[in-house]
XYZ file of C-alpha atoms in Angstrom:
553
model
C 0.000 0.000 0.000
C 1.640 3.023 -0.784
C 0.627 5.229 1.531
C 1.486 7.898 4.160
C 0.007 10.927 6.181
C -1.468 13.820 3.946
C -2.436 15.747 7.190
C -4.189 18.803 6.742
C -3.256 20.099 3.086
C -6.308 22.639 3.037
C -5.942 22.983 7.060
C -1.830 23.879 6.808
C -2.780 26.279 3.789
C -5.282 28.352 5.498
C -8.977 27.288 3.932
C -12.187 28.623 5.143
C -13.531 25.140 6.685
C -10.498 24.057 7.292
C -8.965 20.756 5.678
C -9.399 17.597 6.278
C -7.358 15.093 8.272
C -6.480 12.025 6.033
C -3.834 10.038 4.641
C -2.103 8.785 2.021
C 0.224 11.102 0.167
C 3.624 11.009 1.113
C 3.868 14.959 1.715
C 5.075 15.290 5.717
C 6.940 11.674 5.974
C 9.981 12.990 7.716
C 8.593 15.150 10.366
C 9.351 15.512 14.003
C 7.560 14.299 16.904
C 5.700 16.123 19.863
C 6.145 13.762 21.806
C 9.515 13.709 22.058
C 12.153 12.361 24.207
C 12.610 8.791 25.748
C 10.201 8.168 28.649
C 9.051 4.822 28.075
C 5.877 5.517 29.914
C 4.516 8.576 27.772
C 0.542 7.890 28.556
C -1.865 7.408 25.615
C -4.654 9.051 27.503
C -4.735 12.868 27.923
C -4.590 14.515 30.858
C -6.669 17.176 30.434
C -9.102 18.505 27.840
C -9.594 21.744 25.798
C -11.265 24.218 28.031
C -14.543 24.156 25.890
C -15.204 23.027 22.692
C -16.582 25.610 20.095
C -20.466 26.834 19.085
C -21.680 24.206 16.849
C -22.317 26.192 13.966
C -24.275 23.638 11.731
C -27.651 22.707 12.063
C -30.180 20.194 9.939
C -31.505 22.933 7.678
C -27.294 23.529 6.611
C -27.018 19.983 5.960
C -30.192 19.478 4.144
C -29.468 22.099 1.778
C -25.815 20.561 2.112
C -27.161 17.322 0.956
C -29.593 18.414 -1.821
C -26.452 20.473 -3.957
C -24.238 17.822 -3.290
C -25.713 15.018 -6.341
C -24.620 17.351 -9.511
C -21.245 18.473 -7.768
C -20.357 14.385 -7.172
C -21.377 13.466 -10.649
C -19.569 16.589 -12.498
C -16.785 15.361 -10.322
C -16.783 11.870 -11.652
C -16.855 13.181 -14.892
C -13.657 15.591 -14.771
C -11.481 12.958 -12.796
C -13.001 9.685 -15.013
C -13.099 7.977 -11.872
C -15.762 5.152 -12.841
C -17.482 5.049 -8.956
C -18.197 6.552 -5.860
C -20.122 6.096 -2.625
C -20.860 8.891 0.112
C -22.453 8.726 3.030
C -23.274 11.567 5.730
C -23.797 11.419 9.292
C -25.578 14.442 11.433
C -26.486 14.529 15.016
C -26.191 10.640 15.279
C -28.571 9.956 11.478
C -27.678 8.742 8.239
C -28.874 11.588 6.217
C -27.522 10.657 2.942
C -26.060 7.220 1.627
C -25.887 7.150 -2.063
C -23.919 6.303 -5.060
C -23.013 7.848 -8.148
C -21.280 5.707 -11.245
C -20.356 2.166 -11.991
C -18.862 -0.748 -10.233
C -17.058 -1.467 -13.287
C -16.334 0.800 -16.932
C -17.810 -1.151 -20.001
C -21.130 -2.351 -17.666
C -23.932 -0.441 -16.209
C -23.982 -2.179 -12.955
C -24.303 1.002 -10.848
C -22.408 1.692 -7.597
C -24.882 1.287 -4.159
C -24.906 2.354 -0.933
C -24.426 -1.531 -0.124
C -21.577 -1.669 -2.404
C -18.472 -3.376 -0.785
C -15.243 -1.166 -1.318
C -12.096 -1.967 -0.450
C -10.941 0.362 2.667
C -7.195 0.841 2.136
C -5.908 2.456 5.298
C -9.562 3.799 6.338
C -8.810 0.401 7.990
C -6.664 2.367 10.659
C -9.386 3.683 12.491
C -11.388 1.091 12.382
C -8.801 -1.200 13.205
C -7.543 1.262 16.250
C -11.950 0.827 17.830
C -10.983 -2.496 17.780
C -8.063 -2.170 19.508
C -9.943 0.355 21.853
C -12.144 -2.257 22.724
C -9.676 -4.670 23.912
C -8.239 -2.036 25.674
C -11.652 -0.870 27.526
C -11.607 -4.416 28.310
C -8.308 -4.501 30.335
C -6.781 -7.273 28.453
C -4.064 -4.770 27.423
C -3.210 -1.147 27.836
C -2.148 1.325 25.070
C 1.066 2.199 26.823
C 1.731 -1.521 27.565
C 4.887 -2.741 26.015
C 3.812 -5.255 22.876
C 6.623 -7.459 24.221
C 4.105 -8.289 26.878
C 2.020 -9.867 24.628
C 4.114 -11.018 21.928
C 7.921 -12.050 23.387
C 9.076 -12.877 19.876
C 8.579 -9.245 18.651
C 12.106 -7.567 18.115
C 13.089 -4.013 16.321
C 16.955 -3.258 15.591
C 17.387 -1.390 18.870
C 16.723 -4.230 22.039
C 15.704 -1.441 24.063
C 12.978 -0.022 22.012
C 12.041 -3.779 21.491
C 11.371 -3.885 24.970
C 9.828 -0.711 25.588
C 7.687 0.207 21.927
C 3.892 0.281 23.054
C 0.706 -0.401 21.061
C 0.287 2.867 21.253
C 3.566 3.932 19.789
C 3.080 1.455 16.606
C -0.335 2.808 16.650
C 1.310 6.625 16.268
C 3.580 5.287 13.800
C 6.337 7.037 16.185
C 8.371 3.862 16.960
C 10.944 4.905 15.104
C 10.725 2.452 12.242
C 10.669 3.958 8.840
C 8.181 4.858 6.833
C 6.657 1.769 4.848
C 9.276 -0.898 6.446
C 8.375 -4.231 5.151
C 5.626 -3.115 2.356
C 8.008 -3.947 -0.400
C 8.995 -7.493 1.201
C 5.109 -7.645 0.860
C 5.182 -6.868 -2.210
C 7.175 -9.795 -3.122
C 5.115 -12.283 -1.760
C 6.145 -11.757 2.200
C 3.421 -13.264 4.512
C 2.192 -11.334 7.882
C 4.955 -13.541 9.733
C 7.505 -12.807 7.626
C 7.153 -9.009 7.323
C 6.892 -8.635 10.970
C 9.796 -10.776 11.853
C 12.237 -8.615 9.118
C 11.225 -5.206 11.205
C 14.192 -6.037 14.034
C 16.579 -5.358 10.434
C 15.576 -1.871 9.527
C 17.262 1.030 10.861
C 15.486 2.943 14.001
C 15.435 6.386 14.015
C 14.823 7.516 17.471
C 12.083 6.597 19.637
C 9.051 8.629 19.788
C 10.449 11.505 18.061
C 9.736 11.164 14.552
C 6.641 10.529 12.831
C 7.056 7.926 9.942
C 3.936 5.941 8.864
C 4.157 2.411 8.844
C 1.918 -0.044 7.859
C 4.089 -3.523 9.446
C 4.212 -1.928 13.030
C 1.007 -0.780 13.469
C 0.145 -4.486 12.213
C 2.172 -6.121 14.505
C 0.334 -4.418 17.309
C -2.916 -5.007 15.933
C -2.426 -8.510 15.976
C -0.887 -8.791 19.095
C -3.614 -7.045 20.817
C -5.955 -9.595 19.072
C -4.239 -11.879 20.560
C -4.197 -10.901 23.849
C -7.903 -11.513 23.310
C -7.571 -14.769 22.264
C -8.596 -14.465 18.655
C -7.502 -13.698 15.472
C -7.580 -9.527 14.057
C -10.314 -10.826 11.268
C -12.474 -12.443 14.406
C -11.678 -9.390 16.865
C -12.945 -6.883 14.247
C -15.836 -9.108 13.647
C -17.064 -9.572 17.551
C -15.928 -6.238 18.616
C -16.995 -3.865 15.589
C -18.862 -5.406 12.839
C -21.286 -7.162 14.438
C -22.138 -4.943 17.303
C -22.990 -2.215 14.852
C -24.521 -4.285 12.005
C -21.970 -3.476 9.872
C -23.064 -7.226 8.432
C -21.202 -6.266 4.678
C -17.584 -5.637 6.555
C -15.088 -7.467 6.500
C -10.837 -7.228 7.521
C -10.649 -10.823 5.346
C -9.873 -10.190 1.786
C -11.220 -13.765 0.724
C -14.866 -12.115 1.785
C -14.598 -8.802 -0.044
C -14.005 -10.988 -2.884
C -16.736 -13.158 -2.565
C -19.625 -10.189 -3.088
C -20.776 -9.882 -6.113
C -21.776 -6.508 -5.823
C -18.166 -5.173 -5.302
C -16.535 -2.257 -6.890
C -13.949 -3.183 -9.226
C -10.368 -1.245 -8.123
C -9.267 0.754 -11.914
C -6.168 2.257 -12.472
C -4.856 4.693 -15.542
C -2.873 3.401 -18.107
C -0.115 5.031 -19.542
C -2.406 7.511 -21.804
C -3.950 8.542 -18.845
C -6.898 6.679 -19.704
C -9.191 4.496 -16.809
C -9.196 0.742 -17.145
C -9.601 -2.327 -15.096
C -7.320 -2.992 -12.071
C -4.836 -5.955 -13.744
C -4.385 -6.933 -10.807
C -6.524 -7.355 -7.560
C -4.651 -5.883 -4.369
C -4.881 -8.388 -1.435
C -3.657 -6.827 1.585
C -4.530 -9.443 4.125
C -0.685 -9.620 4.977
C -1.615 -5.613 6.714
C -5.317 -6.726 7.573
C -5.236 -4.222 10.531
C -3.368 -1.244 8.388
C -5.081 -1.621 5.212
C -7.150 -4.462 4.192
C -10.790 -4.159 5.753
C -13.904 -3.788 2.988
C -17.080 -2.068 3.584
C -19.812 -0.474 2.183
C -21.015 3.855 2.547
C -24.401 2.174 4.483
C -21.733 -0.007 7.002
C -19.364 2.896 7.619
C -22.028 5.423 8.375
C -23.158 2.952 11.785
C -19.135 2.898 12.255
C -18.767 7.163 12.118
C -22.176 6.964 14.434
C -20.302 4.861 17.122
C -17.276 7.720 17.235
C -19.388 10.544 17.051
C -21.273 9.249 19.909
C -17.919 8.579 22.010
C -18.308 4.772 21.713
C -22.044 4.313 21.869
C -24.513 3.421 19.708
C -28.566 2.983 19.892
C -28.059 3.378 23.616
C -25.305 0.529 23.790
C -21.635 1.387 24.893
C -19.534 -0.453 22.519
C -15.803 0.694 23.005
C -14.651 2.500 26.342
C -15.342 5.907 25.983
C -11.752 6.700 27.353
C -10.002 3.868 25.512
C -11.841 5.164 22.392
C -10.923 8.979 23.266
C -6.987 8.040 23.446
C -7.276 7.065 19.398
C -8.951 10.573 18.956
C -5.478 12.415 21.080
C -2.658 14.274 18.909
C 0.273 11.622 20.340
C 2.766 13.281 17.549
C 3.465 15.887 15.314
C 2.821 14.856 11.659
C 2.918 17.697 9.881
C 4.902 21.036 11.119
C 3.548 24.304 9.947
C 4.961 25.241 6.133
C 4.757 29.042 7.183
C 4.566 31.287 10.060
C 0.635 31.494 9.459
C -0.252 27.535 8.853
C -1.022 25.426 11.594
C 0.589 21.714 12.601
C -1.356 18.938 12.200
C -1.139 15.690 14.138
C -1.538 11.971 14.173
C -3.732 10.284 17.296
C -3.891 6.297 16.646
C -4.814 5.594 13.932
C -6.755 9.204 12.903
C -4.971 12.029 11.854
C -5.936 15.037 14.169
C -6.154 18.653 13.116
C -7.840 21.793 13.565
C -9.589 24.555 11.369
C -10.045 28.062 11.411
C -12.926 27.605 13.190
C -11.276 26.156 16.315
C -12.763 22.609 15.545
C -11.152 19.488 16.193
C -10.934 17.777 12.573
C -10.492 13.937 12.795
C -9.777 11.849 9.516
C -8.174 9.317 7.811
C -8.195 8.464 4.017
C -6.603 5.430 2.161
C -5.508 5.062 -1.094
C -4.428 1.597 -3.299
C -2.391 2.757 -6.359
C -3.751 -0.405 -7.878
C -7.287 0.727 -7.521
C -8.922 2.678 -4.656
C -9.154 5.882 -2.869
C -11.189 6.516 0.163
C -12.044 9.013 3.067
C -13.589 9.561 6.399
C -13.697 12.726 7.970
C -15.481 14.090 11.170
C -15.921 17.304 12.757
C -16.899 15.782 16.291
C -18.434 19.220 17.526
C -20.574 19.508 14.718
C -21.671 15.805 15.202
C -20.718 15.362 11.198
C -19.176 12.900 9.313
C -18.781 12.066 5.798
C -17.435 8.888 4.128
C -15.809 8.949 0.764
C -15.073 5.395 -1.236
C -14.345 5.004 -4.565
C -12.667 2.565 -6.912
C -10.119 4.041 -8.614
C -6.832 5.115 -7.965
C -6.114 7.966 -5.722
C -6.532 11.413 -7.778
C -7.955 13.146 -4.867
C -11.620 12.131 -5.463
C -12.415 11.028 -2.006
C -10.730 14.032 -0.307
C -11.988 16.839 -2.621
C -16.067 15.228 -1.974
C -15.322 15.053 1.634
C -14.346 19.009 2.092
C -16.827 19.965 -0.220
C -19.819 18.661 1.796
C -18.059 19.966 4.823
C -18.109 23.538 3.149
C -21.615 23.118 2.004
C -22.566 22.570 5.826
C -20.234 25.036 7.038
C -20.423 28.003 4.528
C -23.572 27.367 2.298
C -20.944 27.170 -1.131
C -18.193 25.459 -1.517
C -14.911 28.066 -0.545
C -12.989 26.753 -3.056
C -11.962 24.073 -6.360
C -10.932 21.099 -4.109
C -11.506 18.786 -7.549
C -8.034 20.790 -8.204
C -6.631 21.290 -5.494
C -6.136 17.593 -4.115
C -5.581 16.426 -7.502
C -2.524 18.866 -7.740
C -1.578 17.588 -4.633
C -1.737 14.012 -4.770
C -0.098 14.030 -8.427
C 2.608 15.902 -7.026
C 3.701 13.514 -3.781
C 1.805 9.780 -4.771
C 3.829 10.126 -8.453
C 6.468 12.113 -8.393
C 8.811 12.514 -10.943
C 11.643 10.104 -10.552
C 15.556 11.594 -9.166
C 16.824 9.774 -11.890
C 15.069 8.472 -15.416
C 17.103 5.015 -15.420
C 14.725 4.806 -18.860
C 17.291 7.350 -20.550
C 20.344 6.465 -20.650
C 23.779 8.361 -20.982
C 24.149 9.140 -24.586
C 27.944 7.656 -24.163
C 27.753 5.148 -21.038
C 30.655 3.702 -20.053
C 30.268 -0.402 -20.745
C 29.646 -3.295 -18.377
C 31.886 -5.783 -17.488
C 31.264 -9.350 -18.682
C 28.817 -11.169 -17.409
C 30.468 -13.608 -15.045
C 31.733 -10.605 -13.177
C 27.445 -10.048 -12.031
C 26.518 -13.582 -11.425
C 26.109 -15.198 -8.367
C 24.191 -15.309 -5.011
C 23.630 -12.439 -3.243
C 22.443 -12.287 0.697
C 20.233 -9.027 2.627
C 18.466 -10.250 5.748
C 15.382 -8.308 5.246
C 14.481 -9.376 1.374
C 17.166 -13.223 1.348
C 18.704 -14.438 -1.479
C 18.756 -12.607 -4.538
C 20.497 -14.036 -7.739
C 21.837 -12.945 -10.878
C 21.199 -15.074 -13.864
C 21.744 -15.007 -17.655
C 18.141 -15.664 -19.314
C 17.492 -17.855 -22.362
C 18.293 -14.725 -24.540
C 21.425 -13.910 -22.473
C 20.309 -10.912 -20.608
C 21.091 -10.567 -16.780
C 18.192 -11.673 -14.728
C 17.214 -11.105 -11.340
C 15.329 -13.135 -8.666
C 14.685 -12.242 -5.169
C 12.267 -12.486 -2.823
C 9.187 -14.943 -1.253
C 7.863 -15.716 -4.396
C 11.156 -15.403 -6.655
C 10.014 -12.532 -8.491
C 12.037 -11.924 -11.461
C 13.097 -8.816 -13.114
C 15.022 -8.648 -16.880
C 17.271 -5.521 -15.983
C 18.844 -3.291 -18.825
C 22.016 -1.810 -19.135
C 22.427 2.134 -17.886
C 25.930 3.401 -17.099
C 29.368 0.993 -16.022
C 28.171 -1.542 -13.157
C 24.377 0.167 -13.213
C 21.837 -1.312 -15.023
C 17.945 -0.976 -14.437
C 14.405 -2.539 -14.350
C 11.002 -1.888 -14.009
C 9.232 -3.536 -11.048
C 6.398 -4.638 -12.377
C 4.722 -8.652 -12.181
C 4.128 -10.083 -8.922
C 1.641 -10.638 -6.295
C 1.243 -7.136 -6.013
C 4.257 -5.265 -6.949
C 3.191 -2.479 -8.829
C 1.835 -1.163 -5.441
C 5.248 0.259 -4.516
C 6.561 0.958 -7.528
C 5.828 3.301 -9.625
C 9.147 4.036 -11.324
C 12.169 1.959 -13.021
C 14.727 1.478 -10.606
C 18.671 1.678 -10.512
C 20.850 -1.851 -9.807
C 24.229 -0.837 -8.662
C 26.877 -3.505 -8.813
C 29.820 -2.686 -6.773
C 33.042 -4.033 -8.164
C 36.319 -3.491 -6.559
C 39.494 -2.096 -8.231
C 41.711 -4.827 -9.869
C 38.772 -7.770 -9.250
C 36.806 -9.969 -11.277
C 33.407 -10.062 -9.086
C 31.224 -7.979 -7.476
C 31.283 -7.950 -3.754
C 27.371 -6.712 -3.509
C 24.814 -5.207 -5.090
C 22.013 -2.584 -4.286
C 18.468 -2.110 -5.597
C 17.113 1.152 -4.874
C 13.661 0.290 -5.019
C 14.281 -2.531 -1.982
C 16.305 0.409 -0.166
C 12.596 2.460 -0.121
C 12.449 5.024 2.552
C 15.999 4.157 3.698
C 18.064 5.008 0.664
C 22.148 4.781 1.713
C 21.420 2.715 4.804
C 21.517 -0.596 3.451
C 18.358 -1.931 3.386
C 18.570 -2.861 -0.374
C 22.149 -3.766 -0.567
C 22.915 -7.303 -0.859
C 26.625 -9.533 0.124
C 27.681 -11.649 -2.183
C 27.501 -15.205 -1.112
């Protein structure tokens, strides 16, 4: 899932209702924590509250006039994206007030997207994922500032001291110091849950709970281990805890069920014209179940934003501890610094990003995007007792984020303050697909030539990704293999002892990789081998530190 915190673009940028708090576009990856220094004990649960919350400014007759403009605006949005589908649903003072949807499960049918249409969640599954947690929590089975090495001894990062004192609350903040998107790409190649988590204790920590790097392998890890701690599995524990308790009876965190609907949207990418088309490929993310691979439908999520807007009740039933459930809903560390003196920060609870507007109001969100297929949004403004869910299946192009401020400016202002069609679709094209540092597809116009063959081949060893090998293929090109499932890449010639390839094939490669990539023999003076070999795309958030280099055997 390639993914990370978009924070508050409109909020940090000064909008008139503020920005919403979501995910998904790597714009504030490297920022610095609030948090801050190395008490091991830093509490998940705040001390002390706000002294007031502000006026509620919106009542039924905004969001009924809210609701009745918002039809055209979705479908003229559909139309000047090409996203095929959408769903929305709306939430006001504890009632579903609109749960609709506008264009097709799939281009080249009519088979219309529902309000019971089962999306795929992407990391919307965070806050779900974190009530769930909350609940096993309220339950005193674990605590959020418990140490996950309480519940699961195997669990190691590279530092045995963090190991020992890292929190479900700290992987839930993604402040644990891992970096951002450790293990997605050994996912990518076929890694299983087990296998990702167990290569974390081989990436390189930056320090404890002061940075802010989002990552989808730790906050699984403690997902699963507070599951456990339960005594079931995360797919069970969502189902018993959240699912069922709120009727959401067309949710799922199982990836074999979402794909058992019929009535499913069907994930669509671009191609390289720009032009929409089926998904090739389904993304399965049941490897990050608690990060990123829940389904649900606008009708299911709009019980789900009922439950948090009602601080863990619903129809008259408490379902997660209010307190537990308030700790999710806490800043616990700076995601995104202000970008000038007039911008605010925004902030990262667990599992919600947290942010406020220039009305004073809390903002809580969280969006999720699949490049293979789906972009999607929730975003509340607690003291307005408003929520809005955003799901549709195509890629992210700012869709989902753009519908979810609009309504919010319908409700707030009466029009919509400003194009947020454009604005998140500048945005997102700018940090999801960035132009590569280097074009490895154009080559120096005089490179300097390889060395033969033999000098390449061989075995290779990394202890995060294994064995990778070099091989001539049937038409004497260099091969390479690495990973799970052996992936292999035919890799072209660029400069000396670089050569390059795209990363495409795969279980679900083309997730994290969105660019040709650079392989980098290095071959010492005077020898006849090369001693190792990096590939920059396995090196992904950690480029220089090792993490894609590889020994020879």
């Amino acid at each position: 899932m390639l993914a990370t915190s978009l924070g508050a673009v409109a909020c940090s940028e000064g909008s008139s209702s503020g920005g919403s708090s979501s995910d998904d576009a790597p714009t504030q990856s490297e920022q610095g924590s609030s948090t801050g220094g190395d008490d091991a004990s830093s509490s998940a649960y705040p001390s002390s509250g706000p002294p007031g919350d502000p006026d509620q400014t919106i009542d039924k007759a905004d969001v009924d006039a809210a609701v009745e403009q918002f039809g055209p605006i979705a479908e003229d949005a559909l139309e000047r994206t090409g996203v095929p589908g959408v769903a929305v649903s709306v939430v006001y003072d504890d009632e579903v007030v609109m749960s609709e949807g506008f264009g097709v499960r799939e281009l080249g049918t009519d088979e219309r997207v529902g309000a019971d249409t089962v999306f795929q969640l992407a990391s919307v599954s965070k806050p779900l994922g974190s009530a769930v947690v909350a609940s096993i929590v309220g339950d005193e089975v674990i605590d959020w500032d418990e140490p996950i090495t309480e519940v699961d001894s195997s669990f190691e990062l590279a530092d045995p001291w963090v190991s020992e004192h890292v929190t479900f609350a700290d992987m839930y903040a993604h402040r644990s110091g891992l970096p951002e998107h450790a293990g997605d790409i050994l996912e990518d190649l076929g890694g299983d849950r087990q296998e990702v988590l167990e290569a974390l204790r081989y990436f390189p920590l930056s320090p404890f709970r002061a940075t802010y790097a989002y990552t989808n392998a730790g906050l699984t890890e403690a997902g699963v281990s507070a599951a456990e701690a339960a005594g079931s599995s995360w797919t069970e524990a969502s189902e018993a805890r959240l699912y069922e308790p709120l009727g959401m009876n067309r949710s799922s965190s199982s990836f074999e069920d979402y794909m058992e609907y019929s009535d499913r949207a069907i994930p669509h990418v671009r191609d390289d014209r720009g032009d929409w088309i089926v998904a090739p490929q389904q993304r399965d993310a049941q490897a990050q179940s608690p990060a990123g691979g829940a389904s649900s439908t606008v009708n299911d999520m709009a019980q789900f934003a009922r439950m948090q807007l009602g601080a863990g009740t619903f129809e008259d039933k408490q379902i997660v501890d209010e307190e537990a459930l308030l700790a999710t809903r806490t800043p616990h560390v700076t995601s995104g610094p202000p970008r000038s003196p007039s911008a605010r920060s925004s902030f990262y609870g667990l599992g919600w990003n947290v942010s406020y507007d220039d009305h004073g109001r809390t903002r809580l969100g969280h969006s999720g995007a699949f490049v293979m297929g789906a972009a999607t949004t929730i975003a509340m403004v607690p003291n307005e007792d408003l929520a809005v869910v955003v799901l549709t299946n195509g890629q992210p192009v700012g869709l989902d984020l753009a519908l979810a401020e609009t309504f919010v400016d319908l409700a707030s202002e009466g029009e919509v303050s400003r194009d947020w069609v454009e604005l998140y679709g500048e945005v997102i094209e700018a940090t999801i697909y960035p132009e590569p540092e280097v074009d490895y597809t154009d080559p120096p116009a005089d490179p300097a030539p390889p060395a033969d063959s033999d000098t390449y081949l061989g075995d290779y060893e990394n202890d995060i990704y294994g064995t990778l090998q070099i091989a001539e293929g049937s038409d004497g090109d260099l091969q390479l293999t690495v990973g799970p499932d052996d992936s292999t890449f035919t890799f072209k010639h660029y400069d000396g002892d670089t050569f390059w390839f795209m990363p495409t094939g795969g279980a679900s490669i083309a997730e994290n990789a969105l660019h040709a990539t650079g392989v980098v023999f290095e071959v010492p003076d005077g020898s006849e081998q090369a001693e190792s070999v990096t590939v920059q795309w396995l090196e992904g958030e950690s480029p220089g530190e090792g993490v894609g280099t590889f020994e020879r055997s």
